[in-house]
């Protein structure tokens, strides 16, 4: 298959290109498109065949459900049933934006899209290209991240091309994603609202609207059991190199990373370091990447997947990462780093 590649203005995309992409999706095709979080790989959410194609293109296990993207909150009425009051409250507070809500699915929503579950994940993205494409394609785009399963999520069209060129109908290039981490997922389908995946919309922000919100306990302690979001069970976001995160007082962490680098270099390994502006000068390796200032979680989060992919491009075999605060949005960044390294954490 030849993948068509089209560049658009991220704020006011060419309506002809959006119409063409919308038609591809309406006819059962797949189109990758930018959102404010990461690039999505979209198909018609109501076509079981389209969802099957998404799993095949990504090499994704078919029990890992897709997120249904809509263009206005009321559209959930066709995709879902028994919509709780909490849905409308959160939609009002955070949509359009990087929040996904899990509610009961409707009869009409195919199980292929929901990975066999009786619930459905719904999000209303703010990116103008995503919003326009959802409308042009009939209102319901099922989309996971547009990466090959197991690779870091794509935050630019170049990343999508690396993973999916020749496997999907079209890639819309609308520049890089401003947030750079996947949406927060909150489960509203039973009991207390529970965060299944941390993201830009934090626990504190959700609690301001809903009162008490729980965290899936496996987010902080992987040994606590099976994560409720199927996608959180797989080793995800993984670079090819062997990665460890070093947690502790800054000076001690830098010393420990340097001693690990010395060891790895002695074996002739190519090494990479993820650090911050404050510590950048302390390291020497094949690739030392500062993801910005220590206090700027948003900046670091926006960079992190591109950094992991760049390490793969450079053939980095050993990756040492500093840790960040787990307060607020920091929890989302650390969750992705933990998953990238398969929870190989060294406390210094
Ligand atoms: P991605 O868009 O690639 O980040 O993947 C979608 C994420 O949403 C995966 O982690 C899924 O497991 C999760 N998800 C989608 N639908 C549901 C659902 N009904 N219940 C729980 N998690 C879901
Ligand atoms: Mg994904």
Coordinates of C-alpha atoms and ligand atoms in Angstrom, one line a residue:
X1 CA 0.0 0.0 0.0
X2 CA 1.2 3.5 -0.8
X3 CA 0.7 5.9 2.1
X4 CA -0.3 9.3 1.1
X5 CA 1.5 12.1 3.0
X6 CA -0.1 15.5 3.4
X7 CA 1.1 18.5 5.3
X8 CA -1.4 20.9 6.8
X9 CA -1.4 24.1 8.8
X10 CA -2.0 22.9 12.4
X11 CA -4.4 25.8 13.2
X12 CA -6.4 26.1 9.9
X13 CA -5.9 22.9 7.9
X14 CA -6.8 22.9 4.2
X15 CA -10.4 21.7 4.0
X16 CA -9.7 19.8 0.8
X17 CA -7.1 17.6 2.5
X18 CA -9.4 17.1 5.6
X19 CA -12.3 16.1 3.3
X20 CA -10.1 13.6 1.4
X21 CA -8.9 12.1 4.7
X22 CA -12.5 12.0 6.1
X23 CA -13.7 10.2 3.0
X24 CA -10.9 7.6 3.4
X25 CA -12.1 6.9 7.0
X26 CA -15.8 6.8 6.0
X27 CA -14.8 4.2 3.4
X28 CA -13.1 2.0 5.9
X29 CA -9.5 3.3 5.5
X30 CA -7.0 4.4 8.1
X31 CA -5.5 7.9 8.6
X32 CA -2.9 9.1 11.1
X33 CA -3.5 12.6 12.4
X34 CA -2.1 14.9 15.0
X35 CA -3.8 15.6 18.4
X36 CA -2.6 17.8 21.3
X37 CA -1.3 14.6 23.1
X38 CA 0.3 12.3 20.5
X39 CA -0.5 11.3 16.9
X40 CA -3.5 8.9 16.5
X41 CA -4.2 6.2 14.0
X42 CA -7.8 6.7 13.1
X43 CA -10.6 4.5 11.6
X44 CA -14.4 4.6 11.7
X45 CA -15.3 3.6 15.3
X46 CA -18.6 1.9 14.2
X47 CA -16.9 -0.3 11.6
X48 CA -15.5 -3.5 13.1
X49 CA -13.4 -4.0 10.0
X50 CA -11.6 -0.6 10.5
X51 CA -10.8 -1.5 14.1
X52 CA -9.4 -4.8 13.0
X53 CA -7.2 -3.0 10.5
X54 CA -5.9 -0.7 13.2
X55 CA -4.7 -3.7 15.3
X56 CA -3.1 -5.2 12.3
X57 CA -1.3 -2.1 11.2
X58 CA 0.1 -1.5 14.7
X59 CA 0.8 -5.1 15.5
X60 CA -1.3 -4.4 18.6
X61 CA -3.0 -7.2 20.7
X62 CA -6.7 -7.1 19.9
X63 CA -7.8 -7.2 23.5
X64 CA -6.3 -3.7 23.9
X65 CA -9.3 -1.3 23.3
X66 CA -9.2 1.9 21.2
X67 CA -10.2 5.4 22.2
X68 CA -13.3 6.8 20.4
X69 CA -12.7 10.4 19.4
X70 CA -15.8 12.6 19.1
X71 CA -16.4 16.3 18.1
X72 CA -19.1 17.3 20.7
X73 CA -19.9 15.8 24.1
X74 CA -23.5 14.8 23.0
X75 CA -22.1 12.5 20.4
X76 CA -21.4 10.1 23.3
X77 CA -25.1 9.3 23.3
X78 CA -24.7 7.0 20.3
X79 CA -21.4 5.4 21.4
X80 CA -22.3 4.9 25.1
X81 CA -25.3 4.0 27.3
X82 CA -26.2 4.9 31.0
X83 CA -24.0 8.1 30.7
X84 CA -23.3 9.2 34.3
X85 CA -23.6 12.8 35.5
X86 CA -19.8 12.8 36.1
X87 CA -19.3 12.5 32.3
X88 CA -21.1 15.8 31.7
X89 CA -19.3 17.5 34.6
X90 CA -15.8 16.5 33.3
X91 CA -16.7 17.2 29.7
X92 CA -17.7 20.7 30.7
X93 CA -14.5 21.3 32.7
X94 CA -11.9 19.7 30.4
X95 CA -13.1 19.2 26.9
X96 CA -11.9 19.8 24.3
X97 CA -8.7 18.5 25.8
X98 CA -6.4 15.6 26.9
X99 CA -8.9 13.6 29.0
X100 CA -10.4 10.2 28.1
X101 CA -13.5 8.9 30.0
X102 CA -14.5 5.3 30.3
X103 CA -18.3 4.7 30.4
X104 CA -20.7 1.9 29.4
X105 CA -20.7 1.2 25.7
X106 CA -23.9 1.3 23.6
X107 CA -25.3 -1.7 21.8
X108 CA -24.2 -0.3 18.4
X109 CA -20.5 0.2 19.4
X110 CA -18.6 -2.9 18.0
X111 CA -16.7 -5.0 20.5
X112 CA -13.7 -4.9 18.0
X113 CA -13.4 -1.3 18.9
X114 CA -13.7 -1.8 22.7
X115 CA -11.4 -4.9 22.8
X116 CA -14.3 -7.1 23.9
X117 CA -15.1 -4.9 26.9
X118 CA -18.7 -3.6 27.7
X119 CA -17.2 -0.2 28.3
X120 CA -15.9 2.4 25.8
X121 CA -13.2 5.1 26.1
X122 CA -14.3 8.5 24.8
X123 CA -12.3 11.7 24.2
X124 CA -12.9 15.0 22.6
X125 CA -9.5 16.4 21.4
X126 CA -8.7 20.1 21.1
X127 CA -6.3 20.0 18.2
X128 CA -8.0 21.8 15.2
X129 CA -6.8 19.1 12.7
X130 CA -8.3 16.3 14.9
X131 CA -11.5 18.3 15.4
X132 CA -11.9 18.9 11.7
X133 CA -11.1 15.3 10.7
X134 CA -13.6 13.8 13.2
X135 CA -16.4 15.9 11.7
X136 CA -15.4 15.1 8.1
X137 CA -15.2 11.4 8.8
X138 CA -18.7 11.0 10.3
X139 CA -18.2 11.9 13.9
X140 CA -16.6 8.8 15.5
X141 CA -12.9 8.0 15.0
X142 CA -11.5 5.0 16.9
X143 CA -7.8 5.8 17.4
X144 CA -4.9 4.5 19.5
X145 CA -1.5 6.1 19.3
X146 CA -0.1 5.9 15.7
X147 CA 3.1 3.9 16.6
X148 CA 4.0 0.3 16.0
X149 CA 3.0 -1.6 19.2
X150 CA 5.8 -1.4 21.8
X151 CA 7.5 1.6 20.4
X152 CA 7.4 5.1 22.0
X153 CA 4.2 7.0 21.1
X154 CA 4.7 9.3 18.1
X155 CA 4.8 13.1 18.7
X156 CA 5.5 14.1 15.1
X157 CA 4.5 12.9 11.6
X158 CA 8.1 11.7 11.1
X159 CA 7.7 9.2 13.9
X160 CA 4.4 7.9 12.4
X161 CA 6.1 7.5 9.1
X162 CA 9.0 5.5 10.6
X163 CA 6.5 3.0 12.1
X164 CA 3.6 2.9 9.7
X165 CA 4.6 3.9 6.2
X166 CA 3.1 1.5 3.7
X167 CA 0.7 0.1 6.3
X168 CA -2.0 2.8 6.3
X169 CA -3.8 5.0 3.8
X170 CA -2.7 8.5 4.8
X171 CA -0.6 10.5 7.3
X172 CA -1.6 14.1 8.0
X173 CA 1.4 16.1 9.1
X174 CA 0.2 18.9 11.4
X175 CA 3.6 19.5 13.2
X176 CA 4.6 18.3 16.6
X177 CA 2.2 17.6 19.5
X178 CA 2.2 20.3 22.2
X179 CA 1.6 17.9 25.2
X180 CA 3.5 14.9 24.0
X181 CA 2.1 12.3 26.5
X182 CA -1.1 10.3 26.0
X183 CA -4.4 11.5 27.6
X184 CA -5.4 11.0 31.2
X185 CA -7.8 8.1 31.3
X186 CA -10.5 8.2 34.1
X187 CA -12.9 5.3 34.6
X188 CA -16.5 6.4 35.4
X189 CA -18.1 3.1 34.6
X190 CA -18.3 1.8 38.2
X191 CA -17.8 2.9 41.8
X192 CA -15.6 5.9 42.5
X193 CA -14.0 7.6 39.5
X194 CA -10.5 6.0 39.1
X195 CA -7.5 7.2 37.1
X196 CA -6.3 4.3 34.9
X197 CA -3.5 6.3 33.1
X198 CA -2.1 9.6 34.4
X199 CA -1.8 12.5 32.0
X200 CA -1.9 16.3 31.7
X201 CA -5.2 16.5 33.5
X202 CA -4.1 15.6 37.0
X203 CA -5.8 13.9 39.9
X204 CA -6.0 17.3 41.7
X205 CA -7.8 18.8 38.7
X206 CA -10.3 16.0 38.5
X207 CA -10.9 16.2 42.2
X208 CA -11.7 19.9 41.9
X209 CA -14.7 18.9 39.8
X210 CA -15.7 15.5 41.2
X211 CA -14.5 15.3 44.8
X212 CA -12.5 12.2 45.6
X213 CA -10.8 10.4 42.7
X214 CA -8.8 7.2 43.1
X215 CA -5.6 6.1 41.3
X216 CA -5.4 2.6 39.9
X217 CA -3.0 1.2 42.6
X218 CA -0.9 -0.5 40.0
X219 CA 0.3 2.9 38.7
X220 CA 2.4 3.4 41.7
X221 CA 3.1 -0.3 42.5
X222 CA 3.2 -2.6 39.6
X223 CA 3.1 -5.6 42.0
X224 CA -0.3 -4.5 43.1
X225 CA -2.0 -6.6 40.4
X226 CA -3.4 -6.2 36.9
X227 CA -3.8 -2.6 35.6
X228 CA -7.5 -2.0 34.7
X229 CA -6.6 -0.3 31.3
X230 CA -5.5 -3.3 29.2
X231 CA -2.9 -1.0 27.4
X232 CA -1.1 -0.4 30.7
X233 CA -0.4 -4.1 31.0
X234 CA 2.0 -4.3 28.1
X235 CA 5.6 -3.2 28.1
X236 CA 5.0 0.0 26.2
X237 CA 6.9 3.1 25.3
X238 CA 10.0 1.0 25.2
X239 CA 13.3 2.1 23.6
X240 CA 15.6 -0.6 22.3
X241 CA 18.4 0.1 24.8
X242 CA 18.5 -1.3 28.4
X243 CA 17.2 1.6 30.5
X244 CA 17.4 2.3 34.3
X245 CA 16.0 5.3 36.3
X246 CA 18.1 6.6 39.2
X247 CA 16.3 8.1 42.1
X248 CA 17.8 10.0 44.9
X249 CA 19.7 13.1 45.9
X250 CA 21.0 14.9 42.8
X251 CA 24.7 14.7 43.5
X252 CA 24.6 11.0 44.4
X253 CA 22.5 10.3 41.4
X254 CA 25.0 12.0 39.0
X255 CA 27.9 10.1 40.6
X256 CA 26.1 6.8 40.3
X257 CA 25.1 7.4 36.7
X258 CA 28.7 8.3 35.9
X259 CA 30.0 5.1 37.4
X260 CA 27.4 3.1 35.4
X261 CA 28.5 4.9 32.2
X262 CA 32.1 4.0 32.9
X263 CA 31.2 0.4 33.3
X264 CA 29.1 0.3 30.1
X265 CA 31.8 2.2 28.1
X266 CA 34.4 -0.4 29.3
X267 CA 32.2 -3.0 27.5
X268 CA 32.2 -0.8 24.4
X269 CA 28.5 0.0 24.8
X270 CA 26.9 3.1 23.3
X271 CA 25.4 5.1 26.1
X272 CA 22.7 7.7 26.5
X273 CA 21.7 9.9 29.5
X274 CA 18.4 11.7 30.1
X275 CA 19.0 14.6 32.4
X276 CA 18.1 18.3 32.9
X277 CA 19.7 21.7 32.3
X278 CA 20.9 21.7 35.9
X279 CA 22.9 18.5 35.5
X280 CA 23.7 18.3 31.8
X281 CA 27.4 19.3 32.2
X282 CA 28.0 16.4 34.6
X283 CA 27.9 13.7 32.0
X284 CA 29.8 12.4 29.1
X285 CA 28.2 9.8 26.9
X286 CA 27.4 9.2 23.2
X287 CA 24.2 11.1 23.7
X288 CA 23.5 13.3 26.7
X289 CA 20.0 14.9 26.4
X290 CA 18.6 17.6 28.6
X291 CA 14.8 17.6 28.6
X292 CA 14.8 21.2 30.0
X293 CA 14.8 22.7 33.4
X294 CA 14.1 20.4 36.5
X295 CA 10.9 22.3 37.4
X296 CA 9.4 22.3 33.9
X297 CA 7.6 18.9 33.8
X298 CA 5.5 20.1 30.8
X299 CA 8.6 20.7 28.8
X300 CA 10.2 17.4 29.7
X301 CA 7.0 15.5 29.0
X302 CA 6.7 17.1 25.5
X303 CA 10.3 15.9 24.7
X304 CA 10.5 12.5 26.2
X305 CA 9.2 10.2 23.4
X306 CA 11.3 12.0 20.8
X307 CA 14.4 11.5 23.0
X308 CA 13.7 7.7 23.4
X309 CA 13.2 7.4 19.6
X310 CA 16.4 9.3 18.9
X311 CA 18.3 6.9 21.2
X312 CA 17.1 4.0 19.0
X313 CA 18.2 5.9 15.8
X314 CA 21.6 6.3 17.3
X315 CA 21.9 2.7 18.4
X316 CA 22.1 3.5 22.1
X317 CA 22.4 0.3 24.1
X318 CA 22.5 1.6 27.7
X319 CA 20.2 4.4 28.9
X320 CA 20.6 6.1 32.3
X321 CA 17.7 8.5 33.3
X322 CA 17.4 10.9 36.1
X323 CA 14.0 11.0 37.9
X324 CA 11.5 13.8 38.2
X325 CA 9.0 14.8 40.9
X326 CA 5.9 12.7 41.0
X327 CA 3.7 15.6 42.1
X328 CA 0.9 16.7 39.9
X329 CA 1.6 16.2 36.2
X330 CA 5.0 14.8 37.2
X331 CA 3.2 11.5 37.9
X332 CA 2.4 11.1 34.2
X333 CA 6.0 11.7 33.1
X334 CA 7.4 9.3 35.7
X335 CA 4.7 6.6 34.8
X336 CA 5.9 6.7 31.1
X337 CA 9.6 6.5 32.2
X338 CA 8.9 3.6 34.5
X339 CA 7.2 1.8 31.7
X340 CA 9.9 2.6 29.2
X341 CA 12.5 1.0 31.5
X342 CA 10.2 -1.9 32.5
X343 CA 10.3 -0.6 36.2
X344 CA 14.1 -1.0 36.5
X345 CA 14.6 1.6 39.2
X346 CA 17.8 2.2 41.2
X347 CA 17.5 4.0 44.5
X348 CA 20.7 5.8 45.2
Ligands
LIG1 P1 -3.6 4.5 23.2 O1 -4.6 5.4 22.5 O2 -2.6 3.8 22.2 O3 -2.9 5.2 24.3 O4 -4.4 3.3 23.8 C1 -5.7 3.5 24.4 C2 -5.6 3.3 25.9 O5 -6.9 3.4 26.4 C3 -5.1 1.9 26.2 O6 -4.2 2.0 27.3 C4 -6.3 1.1 26.5 O7 -6.1 0.0 27.3 C5 -7.2 2.2 27.2 N1 -8.6 1.9 27.1 C6 -9.4 2.1 26.0 N2 -10.7 1.7 26.2 C7 -10.7 1.2 27.5 C8 -11.7 0.7 28.3 N3 -13.0 0.5 27.8 N4 -11.4 0.4 29.6 C9 -10.2 0.6 30.0 N5 -9.1 1.1 29.3 C10 -9.4 1.4 28.0
LIG2 MG1 -0.5 3.6 22.6

